[in-house]
Structure formats: structure tokens, C-alpha cells
Amino acid sequence: MSAADAPRALPGSLAGEQPVWHRMSQAAGLVSPTGEVQETIFGRMTQLALSVDAVNLGQGAPGDPTPDFLIEAAHRAMLDGANQYPPPAGAPALREAIAEQRLRDWGHRVDPQDVLVTTGATEALTAAIVALAPLGTDVVVLEPYYDSYAAAAQLAGARLVPVGLDLREDGADVDLDRLAAAITDRTSIVLLNTPHNPTGLVLSEEQIVRIGALAAQADAWLLTDEVYEHLVFDGTHVAPATVLDDPRVVTVSSAGKTFNATGWKIGWVIGSPEVITAVRAVKQYLTFATGAPFQPAIATALTDHGDFGARNAQELARRRDVLTAALREVPGVRVVPAASGYFVLADFGHLVEEQGVTGGASALNEHLSREVGVTGIPAPALCAAGSPTAQALETVIRYSFCRTAAEVDEAAARLRASVRG
């Protein structure tokens, strides 16, 4: 790439410094080797699937429709006039419903005043990181991770410190000694994603207590991402705030995954009054307020349809089992079983050895898309570029089993056909 083709500094940027948007894009893996800002990995894999007529198991969006009770509740709210700015902190009914849900489901006692409604969990996490991570500090995360973590840390002027999970044939796990080594006096936030995306790891109470102690020793915030809290198949979700009883625990969750309504973007942050004041100050200048008619609808769902998440989890577990069984029938494939969430990780290292597929996980995913007809996401795209975890996952693909039952069944059939063929 010539100097003339390089990204031009925006007005006001310091000479020789990249603007924040470019650093965020780079942190999230959106900058190509030639320096161009490209489509997200999810968009690129969707284009790949369309181009070769593959089943697209790359998207982490539910294939099933949003339940009628939720749509009807939003419709009623619109007809009742909930179409202008709602209170910036969130509709009181929703904040109360969230507090009731946390107590009912996890024993987490919350004052509704300590709940801040956000435009999805992504805004909640971003606003919390910007509010709580001082410039130049470290944000420690489990790797692989949701890609917005890296962008949010970069926006805050913080450094993302990834700690690789151990991925085994009996599931994922965290090495607490490795995590302890990553937490230092520079650490401002330990970002704990449980249930974990994309491995499906569900942390135990004992693990959470030990991690909480590590964060407390460093006087760091423990920021929890619990968006898959109701989609646990094996084991039980443990809400860190219930077992730690520490004001430094800040909880983030959302309704999208639980109720198949990811496009509504209704999330929330729960924390001490001081935390909520700080996070709200950031949110104020991101979106100001969040989807007025969706808030009372989600409040109704949390209050009157709290069992929907469990029923959703049962169906997702069935699809997980279908896809996992098909992957295991492919000779040489190693599967990391998922105890929760939307995804399963499969290691196709044998293709590299037996069929000479080279070029890393991206080339491997393209090969499988063309030859088998199933598209996923290269697992290194969910890691820090060049990290030890990214290198260890160079033959691993992430597949979504949250798509429709028909899509998952078709993908399983194609995988089995590839073995017979």
C-alpha cells in the first residue's frame, strides 16, 4: 500500500497518530493487512456462504421468531403512545422488572434505582468500560471473546489483556493461575463473561469466588457479561454479584438472547449508585435513551413469561446435540462441547495434515464452505491478533446452533454426507 492509499488522519488528529475510530477498528480486527477497514468477519462470512450456497452457521442471531407475546406487548405500547424519548435511565416498569427477575432467578437483590437500561448489552459494556477504565489501564478478558470488548477498551484508552481459555474435549475451562498472572496493579477491570461466548463455559461458584478475590486484591472492577444467563444446558448459571457481595461487581445483561429479540437492543447495567451515575454519564452521549415501546414489552416478558428462557434453552440444547453429533462423525474432528449459549467450536486440524489445507482458519473455513457446504467463523477472529490463543485456534471453526432447526439439520446432513462422499 502506498502512502497515498494509507488512511488519512481526520482533522484534529495529532500528526502521526491514528484517529480513535481507526484504532477501535484495528482492535476489533476490522483492518486488513493492507490497512483498509473492511466488513466485520460476520458480514464477510455471510457473503462467503451466499456465494457458494452454504448453510450459514456463522451468524450468532437466533433463527426462531420473536414470540408473539412480546410483539403484541410492543404493539400495545406503541398504540398507548410510548413513541417518544423514554426516561434516559430506563422506563421505571422495566427497571423494576429487571430487579425482580434478578432476585427471582439468581437471588441477586437489586434496587431498581441501581439499574440503567441501555441500547443492548454492547452499549452497556462499552459505557461501563469507558466509565470505569482510566486512560492507560488494563482490561483483562477471557479469550476468545466477543469482539466489541477490544473496541470498547480502545475507545477508553485502555489496554486489552487477553487470557486464553483451555479448550478440551470435555469442555472449556479457565486456568486461574494464568488469570492471576495477568491481573496486576495496572488492572482497572476484570471482564468476566459467564456463560461464556463463544466456548459455552459456565463458571462455577468456586471459580467466581477466586476470580473475585483476584480482582479485589488489585482493587479492580469485576464487570460481568451475563447475556446468556438463561441459555445454560449443563450446570447452573451463577451470578457473580450474588456470591461476591462486593460493590466493585458491575453486572451487564440483556433480553435479546433470552427472548429471540436481538434486534430490539434492550440491555442493562446493574451497579452501585456511584457506578450507575458514571455509566449513565457516558450513555447520555452515546444514545441518550433506548427504544421506548420495547421497554414495557420486555418488562412484561420478564414479569409474565420468565419461563420462556428455559424453554428456549431446551430447544437450543437439542440443536447443539444434533450439530455436535454430526461434527463428531467427521473423522479426526475434535469438538469442544458447549454447556451454554449459541456456539460450538470444532477443530479440523486433520484437514491441514491429511488434505494439505493451508492458510489458517480463514482458508480452512472457505474450504469447508465450498467442499462441505457449511460456513462458520474462523475462531482466531475472536482473539487478539497474533496472540497465543489465536495461534492455537488456527484450525478451529465456530458454528452457531441458534439458527433454525431446519438450518442446523441441513448442516448436520451435509457434514455426514461429506464423510460418506
PDB file of C-alpha atoms in Angstrom, residues 40-337:
ATOM      1  CA  THR A  40     -16.853  -7.477  10.026  1.00  0.00           C
ATOM      2  CA  ILE A  41     -15.908 -11.145   9.988  1.00  0.00           C
ATOM      3  CA  PHE A  42     -19.608 -11.942  10.357  1.00  0.00           C
ATOM      4  CA  GLY A  43     -20.523  -9.949   7.264  1.00  0.00           C
ATOM      5  CA  ARG A  44     -17.660 -11.436   5.255  1.00  0.00           C
ATOM      6  CA  MET A  45     -18.639 -14.986   6.177  1.00  0.00           C
ATOM      7  CA  THR A  46     -22.260 -14.293   5.260  1.00  0.00           C
ATOM      8  CA  GLN A  47     -21.083 -13.170   1.824  1.00  0.00           C
ATOM      9  CA  LEU A  48     -18.980 -16.333   1.546  1.00  0.00           C
ATOM     10  CA  ALA A  49     -21.944 -18.553   2.433  1.00  0.00           C
ATOM     11  CA  LEU A  50     -24.149 -16.835  -0.141  1.00  0.00           C
ATOM     12  CA  SER A  51     -21.504 -17.098  -2.848  1.00  0.00           C
ATOM     13  CA  VAL A  52     -21.136 -20.881  -2.523  1.00  0.00           C
ATOM     14  CA  ASP A  53     -24.695 -21.739  -1.390  1.00  0.00           C
ATOM     15  CA  ALA A  54     -23.509 -22.955   2.005  1.00  0.00           C
ATOM     16  CA  VAL A  55     -25.582 -23.200   5.169  1.00  0.00           C
ATOM     17  CA  ASN A  56     -24.618 -20.093   7.133  1.00  0.00           C
ATOM     18  CA  LEU A  57     -23.823 -21.072  10.713  1.00  0.00           C
ATOM     19  CA  GLY A  58     -21.621 -18.025  11.131  1.00  0.00           C
ATOM     20  CA  GLN A  59     -24.288 -15.634  12.384  1.00  0.00           C
ATOM     21  CA  GLY A  60     -24.914 -15.543  16.118  1.00  0.00           C
ATOM     22  CA  ALA A  61     -28.516 -14.417  15.658  1.00  0.00           C
ATOM     23  CA  PRO A  62     -31.465 -16.634  16.593  1.00  0.00           C
ATOM     24  CA  GLY A  63     -33.254 -18.283  13.708  1.00  0.00           C
ATOM     25  CA  ASP A  64     -36.522 -18.650  15.597  1.00  0.00           C
ATOM     26  CA  PRO A  65     -39.047 -15.792  15.593  1.00  0.00           C
ATOM     27  CA  THR A  66     -39.618 -13.366  18.417  1.00  0.00           C
ATOM     28  CA  PRO A  67     -42.535 -14.717  20.500  1.00  0.00           C
ATOM     29  CA  ASP A  68     -45.987 -13.322  19.785  1.00  0.00           C
ATOM     30  CA  PHE A  69     -46.494 -12.154  23.366  1.00  0.00           C
ATOM     31  CA  LEU A  70     -43.505  -9.850  23.030  1.00  0.00           C
ATOM     32  CA  ILE A  71     -44.561  -8.393  19.681  1.00  0.00           C
ATOM     33  CA  GLU A  72     -48.108  -7.852  20.929  1.00  0.00           C
ATOM     34  CA  ALA A  73     -46.839  -6.091  24.052  1.00  0.00           C
ATOM     35  CA  ALA A  74     -44.668  -3.751  21.969  1.00  0.00           C
ATOM     36  CA  HIS A  75     -47.613  -3.064  19.662  1.00  0.00           C
ATOM     37  CA  ARG A  76     -49.806  -2.159  22.629  1.00  0.00           C
ATOM     38  CA  ALA A  77     -47.101   0.148  23.947  1.00  0.00           C
ATOM     39  CA  MET A  78     -46.912   1.935  20.586  1.00  0.00           C
ATOM     40  CA  LEU A  79     -50.682   2.359  20.476  1.00  0.00           C
ATOM     41  CA  ASP A  80     -50.587   3.649  24.051  1.00  0.00           C
ATOM     42  CA  GLY A  81     -48.172   6.393  22.997  1.00  0.00           C
ATOM     43  CA  ALA A  82     -44.761   5.037  24.039  1.00  0.00           C
ATOM     44  CA  ASN A  83     -43.090   6.514  20.969  1.00  0.00           C
ATOM     45  CA  GLN A  84     -41.130   9.484  22.298  1.00  0.00           C
ATOM     46  CA  TYR A  85     -37.978   9.654  24.431  1.00  0.00           C
ATOM     47  CA  PRO A  86     -38.321   7.422  27.489  1.00  0.00           C
ATOM     48  CA  PRO A  87     -36.524   8.343  30.719  1.00  0.00           C
ATOM     49  CA  PRO A  88     -32.777   8.205  29.962  1.00  0.00           C
ATOM     50  CA  ALA A  89     -32.176   5.748  32.812  1.00  0.00           C
ATOM     51  CA  GLY A  90     -34.946   3.499  31.528  1.00  0.00           C
ATOM     52  CA  ALA A  91     -38.681   3.087  31.991  1.00  0.00           C
ATOM     53  CA  PRO A  92     -39.447   2.568  35.705  1.00  0.00           C
ATOM     54  CA  ALA A  93     -41.516  -0.547  34.934  1.00  0.00           C
ATOM     55  CA  LEU A  94     -38.577  -2.177  33.162  1.00  0.00           C
ATOM     56  CA  ARG A  95     -36.070  -1.276  35.869  1.00  0.00           C
ATOM     57  CA  GLU A  96     -38.411  -2.793  38.451  1.00  0.00           C
ATOM     58  CA  ALA A  97     -38.940  -5.911  36.316  1.00  0.00           C
ATOM     59  CA  ILE A  98     -35.174  -6.393  35.934  1.00  0.00           C
ATOM     60  CA  ALA A  99     -34.698  -6.094  39.694  1.00  0.00           C
ATOM     61  CA  GLU A 100     -37.475  -8.640  40.289  1.00  0.00           C
ATOM     62  CA  GLN A 101     -36.029 -11.033  37.697  1.00  0.00           C
ATOM     63  CA  ARG A 102     -32.544 -10.907  39.212  1.00  0.00           C
ATOM     64  CA  LEU A 103     -33.924 -11.699  42.665  1.00  0.00           C
ATOM     65  CA  ARG A 104     -36.282 -14.427  41.429  1.00  0.00           C
ATOM     66  CA  ASP A 105     -33.791 -16.212  39.192  1.00  0.00           C
ATOM     67  CA  TRP A 106     -30.422 -15.702  40.898  1.00  0.00           C
ATOM     68  CA  GLY A 107     -31.045 -14.327  44.379  1.00  0.00           C
ATOM     69  CA  HIS A 108     -29.456 -11.027  43.333  1.00  0.00           C
ATOM     70  CA  ARG A 109     -31.134  -8.307  45.407  1.00  0.00           C
ATOM     71  CA  VAL A 110     -31.197  -5.080  43.374  1.00  0.00           C
ATOM     72  CA  ASP A 111     -32.662  -1.629  43.956  1.00  0.00           C
ATOM     73  CA  PRO A 112     -34.414  -0.595  40.698  1.00  0.00           C
ATOM     74  CA  GLN A 113     -32.648   2.761  41.036  1.00  0.00           C
ATOM     75  CA  ASP A 114     -29.376   0.883  40.551  1.00  0.00           C
ATOM     76  CA  VAL A 115     -30.458  -0.409  37.122  1.00  0.00           C
ATOM     77  CA  LEU A 116     -29.589   1.539  33.972  1.00  0.00           C
ATOM     78  CA  VAL A 117     -31.317   0.493  30.738  1.00  0.00           C
ATOM     79  CA  THR A 118     -29.072   0.621  27.670  1.00  0.00           C
ATOM     80  CA  THR A 119     -29.241   0.060  23.939  1.00  0.00           C
ATOM     81  CA  GLY A 120     -28.290  -3.583  24.214  1.00  0.00           C
ATOM     82  CA  ALA A 121     -25.527  -5.188  26.234  1.00  0.00           C
ATOM     83  CA  THR A 122     -22.924  -3.877  23.788  1.00  0.00           C
ATOM     84  CA  GLU A 123     -23.674  -0.290  24.778  1.00  0.00           C
ATOM     85  CA  ALA A 124     -23.796  -1.326  28.428  1.00  0.00           C
ATOM     86  CA  LEU A 125     -20.335  -2.879  28.204  1.00  0.00           C
ATOM     87  CA  THR A 126     -18.894  -0.003  26.188  1.00  0.00           C
ATOM     88  CA  ALA A 127     -20.279   2.671  28.504  1.00  0.00           C
ATOM     89  CA  ALA A 128     -19.107   0.743  31.568  1.00  0.00           C
ATOM     90  CA  ILE A 129     -15.578   0.276  30.213  1.00  0.00           C
ATOM     91  CA  VAL A 130     -15.298   3.936  29.219  1.00  0.00           C
ATOM     92  CA  ALA A 131     -16.629   4.988  32.628  1.00  0.00           C
ATOM     93  CA  LEU A 132     -14.540   2.634  34.764  1.00  0.00           C
ATOM     94  CA  ALA A 133     -11.214   2.141  32.945  1.00  0.00           C
ATOM     95  CA  PRO A 134      -8.887   5.139  33.378  1.00  0.00           C
ATOM     96  CA  LEU A 135      -6.602   6.017  30.497  1.00  0.00           C
ATOM     97  CA  GLY A 136      -3.656   3.645  30.205  1.00  0.00           C
ATOM     98  CA  THR A 137      -5.015   0.916  32.479  1.00  0.00           C
ATOM     99  CA  ASP A 138      -5.630  -2.759  31.661  1.00  0.00           C
ATOM    100  CA  VAL A 139      -8.904  -4.537  30.929  1.00  0.00           C
ATOM    101  CA  VAL A 140      -8.439  -8.282  31.440  1.00  0.00           C
ATOM    102  CA  VAL A 141     -10.695 -10.603  29.405  1.00  0.00           C
ATOM    103  CA  LEU A 142     -11.048 -14.333  28.782  1.00  0.00           C
ATOM    104  CA  GLU A 143     -10.021 -15.307  25.242  1.00  0.00           C
ATOM    105  CA  PRO A 144     -11.600 -15.983  22.759  1.00  0.00           C
ATOM    106  CA  TYR A 145     -14.023 -13.125  23.335  1.00  0.00           C
ATOM    107  CA  TYR A 146     -16.853 -11.003  21.956  1.00  0.00           C
ATOM    108  CA  ASP A 147     -15.147  -8.626  19.530  1.00  0.00           C
ATOM    109  CA  SER A 148     -16.662  -5.419  20.935  1.00  0.00           C
ATOM    110  CA  TYR A 149     -14.588  -5.813  24.119  1.00  0.00           C
ATOM    111  CA  ALA A 150     -11.439  -4.856  22.233  1.00  0.00           C
ATOM    112  CA  ALA A 151     -13.055  -1.854  20.543  1.00  0.00           C
ATOM    113  CA  ALA A 152     -14.508  -0.592  23.832  1.00  0.00           C
ATOM    114  CA  ALA A 153     -11.166  -0.843  25.603  1.00  0.00           C
ATOM    115  CA  GLN A 154      -9.526   1.076  22.770  1.00  0.00           C
ATOM    116  CA  LEU A 155     -12.207   3.776  22.969  1.00  0.00           C
ATOM    117  CA  ALA A 156     -11.454   4.146  26.679  1.00  0.00           C
ATOM    118  CA  GLY A 157      -7.731   4.426  26.000  1.00  0.00           C
ATOM    119  CA  ALA A 158      -7.164   1.210  27.935  1.00  0.00           C
ATOM    120  CA  ARG A 159      -5.167  -1.884  27.020  1.00  0.00           C
ATOM    121  CA  LEU A 160      -6.942  -5.192  26.454  1.00  0.00           C
ATOM    122  CA  VAL A 161      -5.151  -8.087  28.182  1.00  0.00           C
ATOM    123  CA  PRO A 162      -6.476 -11.441  26.918  1.00  0.00           C
ATOM    124  CA  VAL A 163      -6.145 -14.616  28.978  1.00  0.00           C
ATOM    125  CA  GLY A 164      -6.598 -17.744  26.896  1.00  0.00           C
ATOM    126  CA  LEU A 165      -9.060 -20.406  27.990  1.00  0.00           C
ATOM    127  CA  ASP A 166      -8.123 -24.073  27.861  1.00  0.00           C
ATOM    128  CA  LEU A 167     -10.213 -25.806  25.184  1.00  0.00           C
ATOM    129  CA  ARG A 168     -10.525 -29.548  25.726  1.00  0.00           C
ATOM    130  CA  GLU A 169     -12.734 -32.380  24.519  1.00  0.00           C
ATOM    131  CA  ASP A 170     -14.613 -32.256  27.839  1.00  0.00           C
ATOM    132  CA  GLY A 171     -15.255 -28.512  27.506  1.00  0.00           C
ATOM    133  CA  ALA A 172     -13.576 -25.172  28.074  1.00  0.00           C
ATOM    134  CA  ASP A 173     -12.004 -24.111  31.350  1.00  0.00           C
ATOM    135  CA  VAL A 174     -10.096 -21.201  32.847  1.00  0.00           C
ATOM    136  CA  ASP A 175      -6.565 -21.502  34.201  1.00  0.00           C
ATOM    137  CA  LEU A 176      -6.796 -19.413  37.364  1.00  0.00           C
ATOM    138  CA  ASP A 177      -3.025 -19.217  37.761  1.00  0.00           C
ATOM    139  CA  ARG A 178      -2.733 -17.778  34.252  1.00  0.00           C
ATOM    140  CA  LEU A 179      -5.514 -15.310  35.036  1.00  0.00           C
ATOM    141  CA  ALA A 180      -3.848 -14.307  38.304  1.00  0.00           C
ATOM    142  CA  ALA A 181      -0.609 -13.571  36.461  1.00  0.00           C
ATOM    143  CA  ALA A 182      -2.463 -11.234  34.080  1.00  0.00           C
ATOM    144  CA  ILE A 183      -4.069  -9.168  36.863  1.00  0.00           C
ATOM    145  CA  THR A 184      -1.655  -6.506  38.106  1.00  0.00           C
ATOM    146  CA  ASP A 185      -1.723  -3.089  39.718  1.00  0.00           C
ATOM    147  CA  ARG A 186      -2.407  -1.723  36.200  1.00  0.00           C
ATOM    148  CA  THR A 187      -5.684  -3.649  36.006  1.00  0.00           C
ATOM    149  CA  SER A 188      -8.797  -1.490  36.246  1.00  0.00           C
ATOM    150  CA  ILE A 189     -11.375  -4.045  35.050  1.00  0.00           C
ATOM    151  CA  VAL A 190     -11.610  -7.824  35.003  1.00  0.00           C
ATOM    152  CA  LEU A 191     -14.305  -8.520  32.406  1.00  0.00           C
ATOM    153  CA  LEU A 192     -15.917 -11.844  33.229  1.00  0.00           C
ATOM    154  CA  ASN A 193     -18.180 -13.353  30.570  1.00  0.00           C
ATOM    155  CA  THR A 194     -20.229 -16.185  32.047  1.00  0.00           C
ATOM    156  CA  PRO A 195     -21.899 -18.050  30.423  1.00  0.00           C
ATOM    157  CA  HIS A 196     -19.028 -17.586  28.001  1.00  0.00           C
ATOM    158  CA  ASN A 197     -19.210 -16.615  24.335  1.00  0.00           C
ATOM    159  CA  PRO A 198     -18.093 -18.494  22.263  1.00  0.00           C
ATOM    160  CA  THR A 199     -16.945 -21.539  24.280  1.00  0.00           C
ATOM    161  CA  GLY A 200     -20.102 -22.117  26.345  1.00  0.00           C
ATOM    162  CA  LEU A 201     -18.081 -22.278  29.572  1.00  0.00           C
ATOM    163  CA  VAL A 202     -20.247 -21.796  32.676  1.00  0.00           C
ATOM    164  CA  LEU A 203     -18.089 -20.720  35.597  1.00  0.00           C
ATOM    165  CA  SER A 204     -18.693 -22.402  38.945  1.00  0.00           C
ATOM    166  CA  GLU A 205     -19.277 -20.583  42.216  1.00  0.00           C
ATOM    167  CA  GLU A 206     -15.812 -21.631  43.409  1.00  0.00           C
ATOM    168  CA  GLN A 207     -14.171 -20.214  40.282  1.00  0.00           C
ATOM    169  CA  ILE A 208     -16.113 -16.963  40.552  1.00  0.00           C
ATOM    170  CA  VAL A 209     -15.151 -16.529  44.198  1.00  0.00           C
ATOM    171  CA  ARG A 210     -11.466 -16.997  43.345  1.00  0.00           C
ATOM    172  CA  ILE A 211     -11.671 -14.594  40.399  1.00  0.00           C
ATOM    173  CA  GLY A 212     -13.488 -12.067  42.560  1.00  0.00           C
ATOM    174  CA  ALA A 213     -10.702 -12.271  45.119  1.00  0.00           C
ATOM    175  CA  LEU A 214      -8.091 -11.666  42.412  1.00  0.00           C
ATOM    176  CA  ALA A 215      -9.972  -8.584  41.194  1.00  0.00           C
ATOM    177  CA  ALA A 216     -10.443  -7.274  44.735  1.00  0.00           C
ATOM    178  CA  GLN A 217      -6.751  -7.737  45.512  1.00  0.00           C
ATOM    179  CA  ALA A 218      -5.948  -5.471  42.549  1.00  0.00           C
ATOM    180  CA  ASP A 219      -8.751  -3.058  43.533  1.00  0.00           C
ATOM    181  CA  ALA A 220     -10.233  -3.669  40.082  1.00  0.00           C
ATOM    182  CA  TRP A 221     -13.837  -3.641  38.966  1.00  0.00           C
ATOM    183  CA  LEU A 222     -15.370  -7.031  38.140  1.00  0.00           C
ATOM    184  CA  LEU A 223     -17.536  -6.327  35.092  1.00  0.00           C
ATOM    185  CA  THR A 224     -19.752  -9.296  34.237  1.00  0.00           C
ATOM    186  CA  ASP A 225     -21.309 -10.051  30.858  1.00  0.00           C
ATOM    187  CA  GLU A 226     -24.242 -12.401  31.524  1.00  0.00           C
ATOM    188  CA  VAL A 227     -26.281 -12.133  28.322  1.00  0.00           C
ATOM    189  CA  TYR A 228     -26.560 -15.939  28.041  1.00  0.00           C
ATOM    190  CA  GLU A 229     -27.716 -16.306  31.652  1.00  0.00           C
ATOM    191  CA  HIS A 230     -30.899 -18.198  30.705  1.00  0.00           C
ATOM    192  CA  LEU A 231     -29.385 -20.342  27.951  1.00  0.00           C
ATOM    193  CA  VAL A 232     -27.493 -22.867  30.093  1.00  0.00           C
ATOM    194  CA  PHE A 233     -27.826 -26.551  29.181  1.00  0.00           C
ATOM    195  CA  ASP A 234     -25.395 -28.261  31.543  1.00  0.00           C
ATOM    196  CA  GLY A 235     -24.924 -26.911  35.052  1.00  0.00           C
ATOM    197  CA  THR A 236     -26.367 -23.717  36.505  1.00  0.00           C
ATOM    198  CA  HIS A 237     -25.582 -20.062  35.945  1.00  0.00           C
ATOM    199  CA  VAL A 238     -24.060 -18.370  38.971  1.00  0.00           C
ATOM    200  CA  ALA A 239     -24.483 -14.602  39.084  1.00  0.00           C
ATOM    201  CA  PRO A 240     -21.191 -13.188  40.423  1.00  0.00           C
ATOM    202  CA  ALA A 241     -22.955 -10.369  42.278  1.00  0.00           C
ATOM    203  CA  THR A 242     -24.812 -12.921  44.431  1.00  0.00           C
ATOM    204  CA  VAL A 243     -21.735 -14.788  45.659  1.00  0.00           C
ATOM    205  CA  LEU A 244     -19.263 -11.917  45.958  1.00  0.00           C
ATOM    206  CA  ASP A 245     -21.336  -9.212  47.692  1.00  0.00           C
ATOM    207  CA  ASP A 246     -18.797  -6.633  46.555  1.00  0.00           C
ATOM    208  CA  PRO A 247     -19.704  -3.111  45.347  1.00  0.00           C
ATOM    209  CA  ARG A 248     -16.982  -3.455  42.705  1.00  0.00           C
ATOM    210  CA  VAL A 249     -19.112  -6.044  40.860  1.00  0.00           C
ATOM    211  CA  VAL A 250     -20.924  -4.461  37.911  1.00  0.00           C
ATOM    212  CA  THR A 251     -23.470  -6.626  36.099  1.00  0.00           C
ATOM    213  CA  VAL A 252     -24.423  -6.421  32.418  1.00  0.00           C
ATOM    214  CA  SER A 253     -27.141  -8.447  30.715  1.00  0.00           C
ATOM    215  CA  SER A 254     -29.876  -8.097  28.115  1.00  0.00           C
ATOM    216  CA  ALA A 255     -33.156  -9.510  26.845  1.00  0.00           C
ATOM    217  CA  GLY A 256     -32.209 -10.215  23.238  1.00  0.00           C
ATOM    218  CA  LYS A 257     -30.751 -13.712  23.591  1.00  0.00           C
ATOM    219  CA  THR A 258     -33.346 -14.896  26.104  1.00  0.00           C
ATOM    220  CA  PHE A 259     -36.387 -13.793  24.085  1.00  0.00           C
ATOM    221  CA  ASN A 260     -35.105 -14.087  20.478  1.00  0.00           C
ATOM    222  CA  ALA A 261     -35.275 -10.313  20.105  1.00  0.00           C
ATOM    223  CA  THR A 262     -31.671  -9.324  19.445  1.00  0.00           C
ATOM    224  CA  GLY A 263     -32.707  -6.501  17.113  1.00  0.00           C
ATOM    225  CA  TRP A 264     -34.609  -4.705  19.861  1.00  0.00           C
ATOM    226  CA  LYS A 265     -31.342  -3.893  21.650  1.00  0.00           C
ATOM    227  CA  ILE A 266     -32.564  -3.747  25.242  1.00  0.00           C
ATOM    228  CA  GLY A 267     -29.781  -4.271  27.765  1.00  0.00           C
ATOM    229  CA  TRP A 268     -28.907  -3.070  31.231  1.00  0.00           C
ATOM    230  CA  VAL A 269     -26.178  -2.320  33.740  1.00  0.00           C
ATOM    231  CA  ILE A 270     -26.559  -3.012  37.461  1.00  0.00           C
ATOM    232  CA  GLY A 271     -24.188  -1.451  39.959  1.00  0.00           C
ATOM    233  CA  SER A 272     -23.791   0.823  42.936  1.00  0.00           C
ATOM    234  CA  PRO A 273     -25.286   4.337  42.704  1.00  0.00           C
ATOM    235  CA  GLU A 274     -21.812   5.752  42.019  1.00  0.00           C
ATOM    236  CA  VAL A 275     -21.251   3.287  39.169  1.00  0.00           C
ATOM    237  CA  ILE A 276     -24.646   3.947  37.616  1.00  0.00           C
ATOM    238  CA  THR A 277     -24.013   7.704  37.743  1.00  0.00           C
ATOM    239  CA  ALA A 278     -20.706   7.261  35.913  1.00  0.00           C
ATOM    240  CA  VAL A 279     -22.013   4.819  33.295  1.00  0.00           C
ATOM    241  CA  ARG A 280     -25.114   6.924  32.690  1.00  0.00           C
ATOM    242  CA  ALA A 281     -22.903   9.961  32.043  1.00  0.00           C
ATOM    243  CA  VAL A 282     -21.270   8.042  29.185  1.00  0.00           C
ATOM    244  CA  LYS A 283     -24.505   6.542  27.860  1.00  0.00           C
ATOM    245  CA  GLN A 284     -26.069  10.013  27.829  1.00  0.00           C
ATOM    246  CA  TYR A 285     -23.825  10.947  24.910  1.00  0.00           C
ATOM    247  CA  LEU A 286     -23.975   7.620  23.089  1.00  0.00           C
ATOM    248  CA  THR A 287     -27.713   7.040  22.611  1.00  0.00           C
ATOM    249  CA  PHE A 288     -29.372   9.227  25.283  1.00  0.00           C
ATOM    250  CA  ALA A 289     -32.365   6.875  25.573  1.00  0.00           C
ATOM    251  CA  THR A 290     -33.420   3.434  24.366  1.00  0.00           C
ATOM    252  CA  GLY A 291     -36.367   2.025  22.346  1.00  0.00           C
ATOM    253  CA  ALA A 292     -39.460   3.423  24.085  1.00  0.00           C
ATOM    254  CA  PRO A 293     -42.088   0.809  23.059  1.00  0.00           C
ATOM    255  CA  PHE A 294     -39.704  -2.102  23.552  1.00  0.00           C
ATOM    256  CA  GLN A 295     -39.051  -1.327  27.210  1.00  0.00           C
ATOM    257  CA  PRO A 296     -42.581  -2.002  28.536  1.00  0.00           C
ATOM    258  CA  ALA A 297     -42.753  -5.082  26.308  1.00  0.00           C
ATOM    259  CA  ILE A 298     -39.571  -6.507  27.817  1.00  0.00           C
ATOM    260  CA  ALA A 299     -40.864  -5.618  31.290  1.00  0.00           C
ATOM    261  CA  THR A 300     -43.981  -7.689  30.587  1.00  0.00           C
ATOM    262  CA  ALA A 301     -41.888 -10.578  29.268  1.00  0.00           C
ATOM    263  CA  LEU A 302     -39.614 -10.624  32.315  1.00  0.00           C
ATOM    264  CA  THR A 303     -42.581 -10.493  34.680  1.00  0.00           C
ATOM    265  CA  ASP A 304     -45.129 -12.762  32.976  1.00  0.00           C
ATOM    266  CA  HIS A 305     -43.053 -15.043  30.730  1.00  0.00           C
ATOM    267  CA  GLY A 306     -39.978 -15.793  32.801  1.00  0.00           C
ATOM    268  CA  ASP A 307     -40.110 -19.463  31.778  1.00  0.00           C
ATOM    269  CA  PHE A 308     -39.533 -18.674  28.086  1.00  0.00           C
ATOM    270  CA  GLY A 309     -35.765 -18.683  28.520  1.00  0.00           C
ATOM    271  CA  ALA A 310     -35.793 -22.223  29.929  1.00  0.00           C
ATOM    272  CA  ARG A 311     -37.931 -23.464  27.034  1.00  0.00           C
ATOM    273  CA  ASN A 312     -35.652 -21.684  24.588  1.00  0.00           C
ATOM    274  CA  ALA A 313     -32.639 -23.358  26.207  1.00  0.00           C
ATOM    275  CA  GLN A 314     -34.212 -26.806  25.846  1.00  0.00           C
ATOM    276  CA  GLU A 315     -34.629 -26.360  22.100  1.00  0.00           C
ATOM    277  CA  LEU A 316     -31.150 -24.909  21.691  1.00  0.00           C
ATOM    278  CA  ALA A 317     -29.711 -27.889  23.582  1.00  0.00           C
ATOM    279  CA  ARG A 318     -31.396 -30.208  21.084  1.00  0.00           C
ATOM    280  CA  ARG A 319     -29.858 -28.321  18.161  1.00  0.00           C
ATOM    281  CA  ARG A 320     -26.480 -28.305  19.881  1.00  0.00           C
ATOM    282  CA  ASP A 321     -26.685 -32.084  20.197  1.00  0.00           C
ATOM    283  CA  VAL A 322     -27.627 -32.513  16.523  1.00  0.00           C
ATOM    284  CA  LEU A 323     -24.732 -30.393  15.290  1.00  0.00           C
ATOM    285  CA  THR A 324     -22.206 -31.783  17.777  1.00  0.00           C
ATOM    286  CA  ALA A 325     -23.066 -35.378  16.859  1.00  0.00           C
ATOM    287  CA  ALA A 326     -22.639 -34.650  13.145  1.00  0.00           C
ATOM    288  CA  LEU A 327     -19.298 -32.928  13.691  1.00  0.00           C
ATOM    289  CA  ARG A 328     -18.049 -35.869  15.746  1.00  0.00           C
ATOM    290  CA  GLU A 329     -18.862 -38.235  12.887  1.00  0.00           C
ATOM    291  CA  VAL A 330     -16.293 -36.455  10.732  1.00  0.00           C
ATOM    292  CA  PRO A 331     -13.057 -38.415  11.213  1.00  0.00           C
ATOM    293  CA  GLY A 332     -10.434 -36.506  13.151  1.00  0.00           C
ATOM    294  CA  VAL A 333     -12.637 -33.595  14.217  1.00  0.00           C
ATOM    295  CA  ARG A 334     -12.296 -32.536  17.849  1.00  0.00           C
ATOM    296  CA  VAL A 335     -15.330 -30.787  19.315  1.00  0.00           C
ATOM    297  CA  VAL A 336     -15.330 -28.555  22.386  1.00  0.00           C
ATOM    298  CA  PRO A 337     -18.746 -29.294  23.945  1.00  0.00           C
TER     299      PRO A 337
END
